């Protein structure tokens, strides 16, 4: 595979390890980032998808 890519085995292993670290970090941090995004845009989601709002939710909220 390294030969096909025109690189060394050492570089190939380093790239694979670096990609795995990035993937692991994204999997670890992703859910929290997603929750913050949903919380920050809750009013927009409520307005766009009112049928998905639980009963009683949204009372007193402003758009």
PDBQT receptor file of N, H, CA, C and O in Angstrom, charges set to zero:
ATOM      1  N   UNK A   1       0.832  -1.192   0.000  1.00  0.00    +0.000 N 
ATOM      2  CA  UNK A   1       0.000   0.000   0.000  1.00  0.00    +0.000 C 
ATOM      3  C   UNK A   1       0.879   1.259   0.000  1.00  0.00    +0.000 C 
ATOM      4  O   UNK A   1       0.588   2.231  -0.697  1.00  0.00    +0.000 OA
ATOM      5  N   UNK A   2       1.945   1.224   0.784  1.00  0.00    +0.000 N 
ATOM      6  H   UNK A   2       2.181   0.434   1.351  1.00  0.00    +0.000 HD
ATOM      7  CA  UNK A   2       2.849   2.368   0.827  1.00  0.00    +0.000 C 
ATOM      8  C   UNK A   2       3.460   2.608  -0.549  1.00  0.00    +0.000 C 
ATOM      9  O   UNK A   2       3.582   3.747  -1.000  1.00  0.00    +0.000 OA
ATOM     10  N   UNK A   3       3.835   1.531  -1.199  1.00  0.00    +0.000 N 
ATOM     11  H   UNK A   3       3.736   0.606  -0.834  1.00  0.00    +0.000 HD
ATOM     12  CA  UNK A   3       4.425   1.646  -2.534  1.00  0.00    +0.000 C 
ATOM     13  C   UNK A   3       3.424   2.241  -3.521  1.00  0.00    +0.000 C 
ATOM     14  O   UNK A   3       3.782   3.079  -4.349  1.00  0.00    +0.000 OA
ATOM     15  N   UNK A   4       2.160   1.800  -3.426  1.00  0.00    +0.000 N 
ATOM     16  H   UNK A   4       1.869   1.119  -2.753  1.00  0.00    +0.000 HD
ATOM     17  CA  UNK A   4       1.120   2.332  -4.299  1.00  0.00    +0.000 C 
ATOM     18  C   UNK A   4       0.940   3.828  -4.109  1.00  0.00    +0.000 C 
ATOM     19  O   UNK A   4       0.671   4.557  -5.063  1.00  0.00    +0.000 OA
ATOM     20  N   UNK A   5       1.091   4.275  -2.880  1.00  0.00    +0.000 N 
ATOM     21  H   UNK A   5       1.310   3.682  -2.105  1.00  0.00    +0.000 HD
ATOM     22  CA  UNK A   5       0.920   5.697  -2.569  1.00  0.00    +0.000 C 
ATOM     23  C   UNK A   5       2.199   6.497  -2.758  1.00  0.00    +0.000 C 
ATOM     24  O   UNK A   5       2.196   7.723  -2.652  1.00  0.00    +0.000 OA
ATOM     25  N   UNK A   6       3.283   5.799  -3.035  1.00  0.00    +0.000 N 
ATOM     26  H   UNK A   6       3.285   4.803  -3.121  1.00  0.00    +0.000 HD
ATOM     27  CA  UNK A   6       4.550   6.486  -3.241  1.00  0.00    +0.000 C 
ATOM     28  C   UNK A   6       5.107   7.071  -1.947  1.00  0.00    +0.000 C 
ATOM     29  O   UNK A   6       5.672   8.165  -1.944  1.00  0.00    +0.000 OA
ATOM     30  N   UNK A   7       4.945   6.337  -0.856  1.00  0.00    +0.000 N 
ATOM     31  H   UNK A   7       4.487   5.448  -0.859  1.00  0.00    +0.000 HD
ATOM     32  CA  UNK A   7       5.410   6.812   0.442  1.00  0.00    +0.000 C 
ATOM     33  C   UNK A   7       6.105   5.671   1.176  1.00  0.00    +0.000 C 
ATOM     34  O   UNK A   7       6.141   4.544   0.683  1.00  0.00    +0.000 OA
ATOM     35  N   UNK A   8       6.647   5.955   2.336  1.00  0.00    +0.000 N 
ATOM     36  H   UNK A   8       6.618   6.870   2.737  1.00  0.00    +0.000 HD
ATOM     37  CA  UNK A   8       7.333   4.926   3.115  1.00  0.00    +0.000 C 
ATOM     38  C   UNK A   8       6.349   4.244   4.057  1.00  0.00    +0.000 C 
ATOM     39  O   UNK A   8       5.263   4.760   4.319  1.00  0.00    +0.000 OA
ATOM     40  N   UNK A   9       6.739   3.088   4.556  1.00  0.00    +0.000 N 
ATOM     41  H   UNK A   9       7.622   2.668   4.343  1.00  0.00    +0.000 HD
ATOM     42  CA  UNK A   9       5.920   2.380   5.535  1.00  0.00    +0.000 C 
ATOM     43  C   UNK A   9       5.763   3.228   6.793  1.00  0.00    +0.000 C 
ATOM     44  O   UNK A   9       4.683   3.300   7.378  1.00  0.00    +0.000 OA
ATOM     45  N   UNK A  10       6.850   3.864   7.195  1.00  0.00    +0.000 N 
ATOM     46  H   UNK A  10       7.728   3.806   6.719  1.00  0.00    +0.000 HD
ATOM     47  CA  UNK A  10       6.812   4.702   8.393  1.00  0.00    +0.000 C 
ATOM     48  C   UNK A  10       5.774   5.822   8.228  1.00  0.00    +0.000 C 
ATOM     49  O   UNK A  10       4.986   6.075   9.139  1.00  0.00    +0.000 OA
ATOM     50  N   UNK A  11       5.774   6.481   7.087  1.00  0.00    +0.000 N 
ATOM     51  H   UNK A  11       6.414   6.275   6.347  1.00  0.00    +0.000 HD
ATOM     52  CA  UNK A  11       4.812   7.558   6.831  1.00  0.00    +0.000 C 
ATOM     53  C   UNK A  11       3.393   7.013   6.771  1.00  0.00    +0.000 C 
ATOM     54  O   UNK A  11       2.462   7.653   7.261  1.00  0.00    +0.000 OA
ATOM     55  N   UNK A  12       3.221   5.847   6.179  1.00  0.00    +0.000 N 
ATOM     56  H   UNK A  12       3.977   5.327   5.781  1.00  0.00    +0.000 HD
ATOM     57  CA  UNK A  12       1.900   5.241   6.082  1.00  0.00    +0.000 C 
ATOM     58  C   UNK A  12       1.350   4.914   7.470  1.00  0.00    +0.000 C 
ATOM     59  O   UNK A  12       0.185   5.187   7.755  1.00  0.00    +0.000 OA
ATOM     60  N   UNK A  13       2.183   4.332   8.329  1.00  0.00    +0.000 N 
ATOM     61  H   UNK A  13       3.130   4.110   8.097  1.00  0.00    +0.000 HD
ATOM     62  CA  UNK A  13       1.759   4.003   9.691  1.00  0.00    +0.000 C 
ATOM     63  C   UNK A  13       1.449   5.278  10.462  1.00  0.00    +0.000 C 
ATOM     64  O   UNK A  13       0.459   5.335  11.191  1.00  0.00    +0.000 OA
ATOM     65  N   UNK A  14       2.283   6.300  10.308  1.00  0.00    +0.000 N 
ATOM     66  H   UNK A  14       3.087   6.254   9.715  1.00  0.00    +0.000 HD
ATOM     67  CA  UNK A  14       2.053   7.576  10.991  1.00  0.00    +0.000 C 
ATOM     68  C   UNK A  14       0.712   8.180  10.559  1.00  0.00    +0.000 C 
ATOM     69  O   UNK A  14      -0.060   8.635  11.403  1.00  0.00    +0.000 OA
ATOM     70  N   UNK A  15       0.435   8.188   9.260  1.00  0.00    +0.000 N 
ATOM     71  H   UNK A  15       1.062   7.818   8.575  1.00  0.00    +0.000 HD
ATOM     72  CA  UNK A  15      -0.833   8.731   8.750  1.00  0.00    +0.000 C 
ATOM     73  C   UNK A  15      -2.033   7.948   9.286  1.00  0.00    +0.000 C 
ATOM     74  O   UNK A  15      -3.058   8.532   9.637  1.00  0.00    +0.000 OA
ATOM     75  N   UNK A  16      -1.894   6.632   9.345  1.00  0.00    +0.000 N 
ATOM     76  H   UNK A  16      -1.061   6.158   9.060  1.00  0.00    +0.000 HD
ATOM     77  CA  UNK A  16      -2.989   5.805   9.857  1.00  0.00    +0.000 C 
ATOM     78  C   UNK A  16      -3.234   6.098  11.337  1.00  0.00    +0.000 C 
ATOM     79  O   UNK A  16      -4.381   6.205  11.769  1.00  0.00    +0.000 OA
ATOM     80  N   UNK A  17      -2.167   6.227  12.105  1.00  0.00    +0.000 N 
ATOM     81  H   UNK A  17      -1.234   6.141  11.754  1.00  0.00    +0.000 HD
ATOM     82  CA  UNK A  17      -2.310   6.524  13.531  1.00  0.00    +0.000 C 
ATOM     83  C   UNK A  17      -2.920   7.909  13.740  1.00  0.00    +0.000 C 
ATOM     84  O   UNK A  17      -3.798   8.082  14.585  1.00  0.00    +0.000 OA
ATOM     85  N   UNK A  18      -2.460   8.883  12.980  1.00  0.00    +0.000 N 
ATOM     86  H   UNK A  18      -1.747   8.743  12.293  1.00  0.00    +0.000 HD
ATOM     87  CA  UNK A  18      -2.995  10.244  13.096  1.00  0.00    +0.000 C 
ATOM     88  C   UNK A  18      -4.476  10.276  12.738  1.00  0.00    +0.000 C 
ATOM     89  O   UNK A  18      -5.260  10.946  13.411  1.00  0.00    +0.000 OA
ATOM     90  N   UNK A  19      -4.864   9.565  11.694  1.00  0.00    +0.000 N 
ATOM     91  H   UNK A  19      -4.227   9.022  11.147  1.00  0.00    +0.000 HD
ATOM     92  CA  UNK A  19      -6.268   9.516  11.291  1.00  0.00    +0.000 C 
ATOM     93  C   UNK A  19      -7.110   8.841  12.366  1.00  0.00    +0.000 C 
ATOM     94  O   UNK A  19      -8.240   9.258  12.618  1.00  0.00    +0.000 OA
ATOM     95  N   UNK A  20      -6.574   7.805  13.001  1.00  0.00    +0.000 N 
ATOM     96  H   UNK A  20      -5.656   7.466  12.797  1.00  0.00    +0.000 HD
ATOM     97  CA  UNK A  20      -7.300   7.122  14.057  1.00  0.00    +0.000 C 
ATOM     98  C   UNK A  20      -7.490   8.025  15.272  1.00  0.00    +0.000 C 
ATOM     99  O   UNK A  20      -8.545   7.995  15.906  1.00  0.00    +0.000 OA
ATOM    100  N   UNK A  21      -6.484   8.822  15.599  1.00  0.00    +0.000 N 
ATOM    101  H   UNK A  21      -5.627   8.846  15.085  1.00  0.00    +0.000 HD
ATOM    102  CA  UNK A  21      -6.588   9.761  16.720  1.00  0.00    +0.000 C 
ATOM    103  C   UNK A  21      -7.676  10.792  16.430  1.00  0.00    +0.000 C 
ATOM    104  O   UNK A  21      -8.485  11.101  17.305  1.00  0.00    +0.000 OA
ATOM    105  N   UNK A  22      -7.699  11.322  15.221  1.00  0.00    +0.000 N 
ATOM    106  H   UNK A  22      -7.041  11.072  14.511  1.00  0.00    +0.000 HD
ATOM    107  CA  UNK A  22      -8.719  12.304  14.834  1.00  0.00    +0.000 C 
ATOM    108  C   UNK A  22     -10.103  11.666  14.904  1.00  0.00    +0.000 C 
ATOM    109  O   UNK A  22     -11.042  12.279  15.412  1.00  0.00    +0.000 OA
ATOM    110  N   UNK A  23     -10.234  10.459  14.407  1.00  0.00    +0.000 N 
ATOM    111  H   UNK A  23      -9.471   9.961  13.995  1.00  0.00    +0.000 HD
ATOM    112  CA  UNK A  23     -11.521   9.750  14.427  1.00  0.00    +0.000 C 
ATOM    113  C   UNK A  23     -11.972   9.505  15.861  1.00  0.00    +0.000 C 
ATOM    114  O   UNK A  23     -13.136   9.732  16.193  1.00  0.00    +0.000 OA
ATOM    115  N   UNK A  24     -11.066   9.048  16.706  1.00  0.00    +0.000 N 
ATOM    116  H   UNK A  24     -10.121   8.865  16.436  1.00  0.00    +0.000 HD
ATOM    117  CA  UNK A  24     -11.411   8.779  18.104  1.00  0.00    +0.000 C 
ATOM    118  C   UNK A  24     -11.859  10.053  18.811  1.00  0.00    +0.000 C 
ATOM    119  O   UNK A  24     -12.829  10.031  19.568  1.00  0.00    +0.000 OA
ATOM    120  N   UNK A  25     -11.172  11.145  18.574  1.00  0.00    +0.000 N 
ATOM    121  H   UNK A  25     -10.384  11.163  17.959  1.00  0.00    +0.000 HD
ATOM    122  CA  UNK A  25     -11.532  12.427  19.196  1.00  0.00    +0.000 C 
ATOM    123  C   UNK A  25     -12.909  12.879  18.722  1.00  0.00    +0.000 C 
ATOM    124  O   UNK A  25     -13.718  13.357  19.516  1.00  0.00    +0.000 OA
ATOM    125  N   UNK A  26     -13.170  12.729  17.437  1.00  0.00    +0.000 N 
ATOM    126  H   UNK A  26     -12.512  12.341  16.791  1.00  0.00    +0.000 HD
ATOM    127  CA  UNK A  26     -14.475  13.128  16.888  1.00  0.00    +0.000 C 
ATOM    128  C   UNK A  26     -15.599  12.284  17.486  1.00  0.00    +0.000 C 
ATOM    129  O   UNK A  26     -16.663  12.808  17.816  1.00  0.00    +0.000 OA
ATOM    130  N   UNK A  27     -15.364  10.982  17.625  1.00  0.00    +0.000 N 
ATOM    131  H   UNK A  27     -14.500  10.557  17.356  1.00  0.00    +0.000 HD
ATOM    132  CA  UNK A  27     -16.380  10.115  18.219  1.00  0.00    +0.000 C 
ATOM    133  C   UNK A  27     -16.613  10.448  19.684  1.00  0.00    +0.000 C 
ATOM    134  O   UNK A  27     -17.737  10.354  20.177  1.00  0.00    +0.000 OA
ATOM    135  N   UNK A  28     -15.558  10.835  20.374  1.00  0.00    +0.000 N 
ATOM    136  H   UNK A  28     -14.645  10.912  19.973  1.00  0.00    +0.000 HD
ATOM    137  CA  UNK A  28     -15.659  11.170  21.792  1.00  0.00    +0.000 C 
ATOM    138  C   UNK A  28     -16.345  12.519  22.000  1.00  0.00    +0.000 C 
ATOM    139  O   UNK A  28     -17.189  12.652  22.886  1.00  0.00    +0.000 OA
ATOM    140  N   UNK A  29     -15.990  13.516  21.193  1.00  0.00    +0.000 N 
ATOM    141  H   UNK A  29     -15.305  13.407  20.474  1.00  0.00    +0.000 HD
ATOM    142  CA  UNK A  29     -16.495  14.872  21.368  1.00  0.00    +0.000 C 
ATOM    143  C   UNK A  29     -17.771  15.150  20.573  1.00  0.00    +0.000 C 
ATOM    144  O   UNK A  29     -18.494  16.097  20.881  1.00  0.00    +0.000 OA
ATOM    145  N   UNK A  30     -18.047  14.355  19.577  1.00  0.00    +0.000 N 
ATOM    146  H   UNK A  30     -17.459  13.586  19.327  1.00  0.00    +0.000 HD
ATOM    147  CA  UNK A  30     -19.171  14.595  18.684  1.00  0.00    +0.000 C 
ATOM    148  C   UNK A  30     -20.523  14.745  19.363  1.00  0.00    +0.000 C 
ATOM    149  O   UNK A  30     -21.240  15.707  19.087  1.00  0.00    +0.000 OA
ATOM    150  N   UNK A  31     -20.889  13.823  20.242  1.00  0.00    +0.000 N 
ATOM    151  H   UNK A  31     -20.306  13.041  20.466  1.00  0.00    +0.000 HD
ATOM    152  CA  UNK A  31     -22.207  13.947  20.871  1.00  0.00    +0.000 C 
ATOM    153  C   UNK A  31     -22.392  15.254  21.649  1.00  0.00    +0.000 C 
ATOM    154  O   UNK A  31     -23.470  15.847  21.610  1.00  0.00    +0.000 OA
ATOM    155  N   UNK A  32     -21.358  15.704  22.349  1.00  0.00    +0.000 N 
ATOM    156  H   UNK A  32     -20.482  15.222  22.380  1.00  0.00    +0.000 HD
ATOM    157  CA  UNK A  32     -21.476  16.951  23.108  1.00  0.00    +0.000 C 
ATOM    158  C   UNK A  32     -21.599  18.150  22.170  1.00  0.00    +0.000 C 
ATOM    159  O   UNK A  32     -22.380  19.064  22.435  1.00  0.00    +0.000 OA
ATOM    160  N   UNK A  33     -20.849  18.154  21.096  1.00  0.00    +0.000 N 
ATOM    161  H   UNK A  33     -20.215  17.411  20.880  1.00  0.00    +0.000 HD
ATOM    162  CA  UNK A  33     -20.944  19.234  20.110  1.00  0.00    +0.000 C 
ATOM    163  C   UNK A  33     -22.347  19.254  19.510  1.00  0.00    +0.000 C 
ATOM    164  O   UNK A  33     -22.930  20.324  19.332  1.00  0.00    +0.000 OA
ATOM    165  N   UNK A  34     -22.889  18.082  19.198  1.00  0.00    +0.000 N 
ATOM    166  H   UNK A  34     -22.416  17.213  19.343  1.00  0.00    +0.000 HD
ATOM    167  CA  UNK A  34     -24.228  17.987  18.637  1.00  0.00    +0.000 C 
ATOM    168  C   UNK A  34     -25.272  18.492  19.624  1.00  0.00    +0.000 C 
ATOM    169  O   UNK A  34     -26.186  19.219  19.232  1.00  0.00    +0.000 OA
ATOM    170  N   UNK A  35     -25.153  18.115  20.923  1.00  0.00    +0.000 N 
ATOM    171  H   UNK A  35     -24.411  17.524  21.241  1.00  0.00    +0.000 HD
ATOM    172  CA  UNK A  35     -26.099  18.599  21.938  1.00  0.00    +0.000 C 
ATOM    173  C   UNK A  35     -26.056  20.112  22.056  1.00  0.00    +0.000 C 
ATOM    174  O   UNK A  35     -27.100  20.757  22.157  1.00  0.00    +0.000 OA
ATOM    175  N   UNK A  36     -24.848  20.690  22.043  1.00  0.00    +0.000 N 
ATOM    176  H   UNK A  36     -24.000  20.166  21.961  1.00  0.00    +0.000 HD
ATOM    177  CA  UNK A  36     -24.738  22.150  22.136  1.00  0.00    +0.000 C 
ATOM    178  C   UNK A  36     -25.380  22.821  20.931  1.00  0.00    +0.000 C 
ATOM    179  O   UNK A  36     -26.039  23.852  21.068  1.00  0.00    +0.000 OA
ATOM    180  N   UNK A  37     -25.188  22.235  19.742  1.00  0.00    +0.000 N 
ATOM    181  H   UNK A  37     -24.653  21.397  19.630  1.00  0.00    +0.000 HD
ATOM    182  CA  UNK A  37     -25.797  22.789  18.535  1.00  0.00    +0.000 C 
ATOM    183  C   UNK A  37     -27.309  22.748  18.627  1.00  0.00    +0.000 C 
ATOM    184  O   UNK A  37     -27.980  23.738  18.333  1.00  0.00    +0.000 OA
ATOM    185  N   UNK A  38     -27.853  21.599  19.039  1.00  0.00    +0.000 N 
ATOM    186  H   UNK A  38     -27.309  20.795  19.278  1.00  0.00    +0.000 HD
ATOM    187  CA  UNK A  38     -29.308  21.481  19.157  1.00  0.00    +0.000 C 
ATOM    188  C   UNK A  38     -29.869  22.449  20.191  1.00  0.00    +0.000 C 
ATOM    189  O   UNK A  38     -30.920  23.052  19.973  1.00  0.00    +0.000 OA
ATOM    190  N   UNK A  39     -29.182  22.598  21.300  1.00  0.00    +0.000 N 
ATOM    191  H   UNK A  39     -28.328  22.108  21.477  1.00  0.00    +0.000 HD
ATOM    192  CA  UNK A  39     -29.628  23.522  22.340  1.00  0.00    +0.000 C 
ATOM    193  C   UNK A  39     -29.592  24.959  21.832  1.00  0.00    +0.000 C 
ATOM    194  O   UNK A  39     -30.527  25.725  22.064  1.00  0.00    +0.000 OA
ATOM    195  N   UNK A  40     -28.532  25.318  21.150  1.00  0.00    +0.000 N 
ATOM    196  H   UNK A  40     -27.773  24.696  20.961  1.00  0.00    +0.000 HD
ATOM    197  CA  UNK A  40     -28.384  26.682  20.643  1.00  0.00    +0.000 C 
ATOM    198  C   UNK A  40     -29.433  27.014  19.587  1.00  0.00    +0.000 C 
ATOM    199  O   UNK A  40     -29.793  28.179  19.419  1.00  0.00    +0.000 OA
ATOM    200  N   UNK A  41     -29.926  26.003  18.875  1.00  0.00    +0.000 N 
ATOM    201  H   UNK A  41     -29.634  25.056  19.012  1.00  0.00    +0.000 HD
ATOM    202  CA  UNK A  41     -30.877  26.225  17.788  1.00  0.00    +0.000 C 
ATOM    203  C   UNK A  41     -32.244  25.614  18.083  1.00  0.00    +0.000 C 
ATOM    204  O   UNK A  41     -33.009  25.325  17.163  1.00  0.00    +0.000 OA
ATOM    205  N   UNK A  42     -32.549  25.421  19.350  1.00  0.00    +0.000 N 
ATOM    206  H   UNK A  42     -31.928  25.656  20.097  1.00  0.00    +0.000 HD
ATOM    207  CA  UNK A  42     -33.802  24.762  19.741  1.00  0.00    +0.000 C 
ATOM    208  C   UNK A  42     -35.027  25.495  19.206  1.00  0.00    +0.000 C 
ATOM    209  O   UNK A  42     -35.968  24.854  18.735  1.00  0.00    +0.000 OA
ATOM    210  N   UNK A  43     -35.034  26.807  19.268  1.00  0.00    +0.000 N 
ATOM    211  H   UNK A  43     -34.270  27.327  19.650  1.00  0.00    +0.000 HD
ATOM    212  CA  UNK A  43     -36.194  27.562  18.778  1.00  0.00    +0.000 C 
ATOM    213  C   UNK A  43     -36.382  27.390  17.271  1.00  0.00    +0.000 C 
ATOM    214  O   UNK A  43     -37.508  27.288  16.786  1.00  0.00    +0.000 OA
ATOM    215  N   UNK A  44     -35.289  27.359  16.549  1.00  0.00    +0.000 N 
ATOM    216  H   UNK A  44     -34.373  27.441  16.943  1.00  0.00    +0.000 HD
ATOM    217  CA  UNK A  44     -35.376  27.177  15.100  1.00  0.00    +0.000 C 
ATOM    218  C   UNK A  44     -35.919  25.788  14.751  1.00  0.00    +0.000 C 
ATOM    219  O   UNK A  44     -36.744  25.647  13.848  1.00  0.00    +0.000 OA
ATOM    220  N   UNK A  45     -35.450  24.768  15.471  1.00  0.00    +0.000 N 
ATOM    221  H   UNK A  45     -34.779  24.883  16.204  1.00  0.00    +0.000 HD
ATOM    222  CA  UNK A  45     -35.964  23.419  15.238  1.00  0.00    +0.000 C 
ATOM    223  C   UNK A  45     -37.437  23.332  15.607  1.00  0.00    +0.000 C 
ATOM    224  O   UNK A  45     -38.218  22.698  14.898  1.00  0.00    +0.000 OA
ATOM    225  N   UNK A  46     -37.822  23.966  16.714  1.00  0.00    +0.000 N 
ATOM    226  H   UNK A  46     -37.187  24.481  17.289  1.00  0.00    +0.000 HD
ATOM    227  CA  UNK A  46     -39.225  23.943  17.148  1.00  0.00    +0.000 C 
ATOM    228  C   UNK A  46     -40.119  24.603  16.106  1.00  0.00    +0.000 C 
ATOM    229  O   UNK A  46     -41.217  24.120  15.830  1.00  0.00    +0.000 OA
ATOM    230  N   UNK A  47     -39.650  25.706  15.529  1.00  0.00    +0.000 N 
ATOM    231  H   UNK A  47     -38.758  26.099  15.753  1.00  0.00    +0.000 HD
ATOM    232  CA  UNK A  47     -40.444  26.403  14.516  1.00  0.00    +0.000 C 
ATOM    233  C   UNK A  47     -40.519  25.595  13.218  1.00  0.00    +0.000 C 
ATOM    234  O   UNK A  47     -41.554  25.581  12.552  1.00  0.00    +0.000 OA
ATOM    235  N   UNK A  48     -39.444  24.938  12.866  1.00  0.00    +0.000 N 
ATOM    236  H   UNK A  48     -38.603  24.950  13.407  1.00  0.00    +0.000 HD
ATOM    237  CA  UNK A  48     -39.410  24.183  11.615  1.00  0.00    +0.000 C 
ATOM    238  C   UNK A  48     -40.158  22.856  11.712  1.00  0.00    +0.000 C 
ATOM    239  O   UNK A  48     -40.707  22.374  10.721  1.00  0.00    +0.000 OA
ATOM    240  N   UNK A  49     -40.178  22.263  12.917  1.00  0.00    +0.000 N 
ATOM    241  H   UNK A  49     -39.732  22.655  13.722  1.00  0.00    +0.000 HD
ATOM    242  CA  UNK A  49     -40.800  20.951  13.098  1.00  0.00    +0.000 C 
ATOM    243  C   UNK A  49     -41.727  20.961  14.308  1.00  0.00    +0.000 C 
ATOM    244  O   UNK A  49     -41.485  20.239  15.275  1.00  0.00    +0.000 OA
ATOM    245  N   UNK A  50     -42.785  21.770  14.270  1.00  0.00    +0.000 N 
ATOM    246  H   UNK A  50     -42.982  22.357  13.485  1.00  0.00    +0.000 HD
ATOM    247  CA  UNK A  50     -43.656  21.885  15.453  1.00  0.00    +0.000 C 
ATOM    248  C   UNK A  50     -44.336  20.565  15.823  1.00  0.00    +0.000 C 
ATOM    249  O   UNK A  50     -44.640  20.333  16.993  1.00  0.00    +0.000 OA
ATOM    250  N   UNK A  51     -44.574  19.704  14.838  1.00  0.00    +0.000 N 
ATOM    251  H   UNK A  51     -44.327  19.893  13.888  1.00  0.00    +0.000 HD
ATOM    252  CA  UNK A  51     -45.229  18.430  15.129  1.00  0.00    +0.000 C 
ATOM    253  C   UNK A  51     -44.342  17.497  15.953  1.00  0.00    +0.000 C 
ATOM    254  O   UNK A  51     -44.838  16.536  16.541  1.00  0.00    +0.000 OA
ATOM    255  N   UNK A  52     -43.048  17.768  16.001  1.00  0.00    +0.000 N 
ATOM    256  H   UNK A  52     -42.646  18.549  15.523  1.00  0.00    +0.000 HD
ATOM    257  CA  UNK A  52     -42.121  16.933  16.774  1.00  0.00    +0.000 C 
ATOM    258  C   UNK A  52     -41.902  17.445  18.196  1.00  0.00    +0.000 C 
ATOM    259  O   UNK A  52     -41.210  16.808  18.990  1.00  0.00    +0.000 OA
ATOM    260  N   UNK A  53     -42.484  18.582  18.509  1.00  0.00    +0.000 N 
ATOM    261  H   UNK A  53     -43.046  19.100  17.864  1.00  0.00    +0.000 HD
ATOM    262  CA  UNK A  53     -42.327  19.145  19.845  1.00  0.00    +0.000 C 
ATOM    263  C   UNK A  53     -43.207  18.390  20.833  1.00  0.00    +0.000 C 
ATOM    264  O   UNK A  53     -44.362  18.095  20.529  1.00  0.00    +0.000 OA
ATOM    265  N   UNK A  54     -42.672  18.071  22.019  1.00  0.00    +0.000 N 
ATOM    266  H   UNK A  54     -41.733  18.311  22.266  1.00  0.00    +0.000 HD
ATOM    267  CA  UNK A  54     -43.496  17.412  23.024  1.00  0.00    +0.000 C 
ATOM    268  C   UNK A  54     -44.626  18.339  23.489  1.00  0.00    +0.000 C 
ATOM    269  O   UNK A  54     -44.473  19.560  23.454  1.00  0.00    +0.000 OA
ATOM    270  N   UNK A  55     -45.741  17.780  23.918  1.00  0.00    +0.000 N 
ATOM    271  H   UNK A  55     -45.866  16.788  23.946  1.00  0.00    +0.000 HD
ATOM    272  CA  UNK A  55     -46.840  18.620  24.417  1.00  0.00    +0.000 C 
ATOM    273  C   UNK A  55     -46.362  19.485  25.583  1.00  0.00    +0.000 C 
ATOM    274  O   UNK A  55     -45.660  19.017  26.480  1.00  0.00    +0.000 OA
ATOM    275  N   UNK A  56     -46.759  20.758  25.548  1.00  0.00    +0.000 N 
ATOM    276  H   UNK A  56     -47.329  21.138  24.820  1.00  0.00    +0.000 HD
ATOM    277  CA  UNK A  56     -46.385  21.673  26.615  1.00  0.00    +0.000 C 
ATOM    278  C   UNK A  56     -45.039  22.334  26.415  1.00  0.00    +0.000 C 
ATOM    279  O   UNK A  56     -44.746  23.350  27.045  1.00  0.00    +0.000 OA
ATOM    280  N   UNK A  57     -44.221  21.774  25.553  1.00  0.00    +0.000 N 
ATOM    281  H   UNK A  57     -44.459  20.948  25.041  1.00  0.00    +0.000 HD
ATOM    282  CA  UNK A  57     -42.922  22.383  25.305  1.00  0.00    +0.000 C 
ATOM    283  C   UNK A  57     -43.112  23.538  24.343  1.00  0.00    +0.000 C 
ATOM    284  O   UNK A  57     -43.924  23.468  23.420  1.00  0.00    +0.000 OA
ATOM    285  N   UNK A  58     -42.364  24.590  24.566  1.00  0.00    +0.000 N 
ATOM    286  H   UNK A  58     -41.705  24.647  25.316  1.00  0.00    +0.000 HD
ATOM    287  CA  UNK A  58     -42.438  25.729  23.680  1.00  0.00    +0.000 C 
ATOM    288  C   UNK A  58     -43.314  26.812  24.223  1.00  0.00    +0.000 C 
ATOM    289  O   UNK A  58     -43.315  27.923  23.693  1.00  0.00    +0.000 OA
ATOM    290  N   UNK A  59     -44.079  26.527  25.285  1.00  0.00    +0.000 N 
ATOM    291  H   UNK A  59     -44.079  25.625  25.715  1.00  0.00    +0.000 HD
ATOM    292  CA  UNK A  59     -44.919  27.574  25.863  1.00  0.00    +0.000 C 
ATOM    293  C   UNK A  59     -44.003  28.604  26.519  1.00  0.00    +0.000 C 
ATOM    294  O   UNK A  59     -43.127  28.267  27.315  1.00  0.00    +0.000 OA
ATOM    295  N   UNK A  60     -44.224  29.846  26.169  1.00  0.00    +0.000 N 
ATOM    296  H   UNK A  60     -44.936  30.120  25.522  1.00  0.00    +0.000 HD
ATOM    297  CA  UNK A  60     -43.409  30.913  26.730  1.00  0.00    +0.000 C 
ATOM    298  C   UNK A  60     -42.122  31.146  25.981  1.00  0.00    +0.000 C 
ATOM    299  O   UNK A  60     -41.327  32.010  26.349  1.00  0.00    +0.000 OA
ATOM    300  N   UNK A  61     -41.912  30.376  24.927  1.00  0.00    +0.000 N 
ATOM    301  H   UNK A  61     -42.558  29.674  24.627  1.00  0.00    +0.000 HD
ATOM    302  CA  UNK A  61     -40.694  30.572  24.132  1.00  0.00    +0.000 C 
ATOM    303  C   UNK A  61     -40.957  31.605  23.067  1.00  0.00    +0.000 C 
ATOM    304  O   UNK A  61     -42.086  31.780  22.609  1.00  0.00    +0.000 OA
ATOM    305  N   UNK A  62     -39.898  32.287  22.680  1.00  0.00    +0.000 N 
ATOM    306  H   UNK A  62     -38.981  32.145  23.053  1.00  0.00    +0.000 HD
ATOM    307  CA  UNK A  62     -40.012  33.269  21.615  1.00  0.00    +0.000 C 
ATOM    308  C   UNK A  62     -39.209  32.779  20.432  1.00  0.00    +0.000 C 
ATOM    309  O   UNK A  62     -38.199  32.096  20.599  1.00  0.00    +0.000 OA
ATOM    310  N   UNK A  63     -39.651  33.124  19.241  1.00  0.00    +0.000 N 
ATOM    311  H   UNK A  63     -40.471  33.680  19.105  1.00  0.00    +0.000 HD
ATOM    312  CA  UNK A  63     -38.970  32.686  18.017  1.00  0.00    +0.000 C 
ATOM    313  C   UNK A  63     -37.857  33.608  17.641  1.00  0.00    +0.000 C 
ATOM    314  O   UNK A  63     -37.182  33.384  16.636  1.00  0.00    +0.000 OA
TER     315      UNK A  63
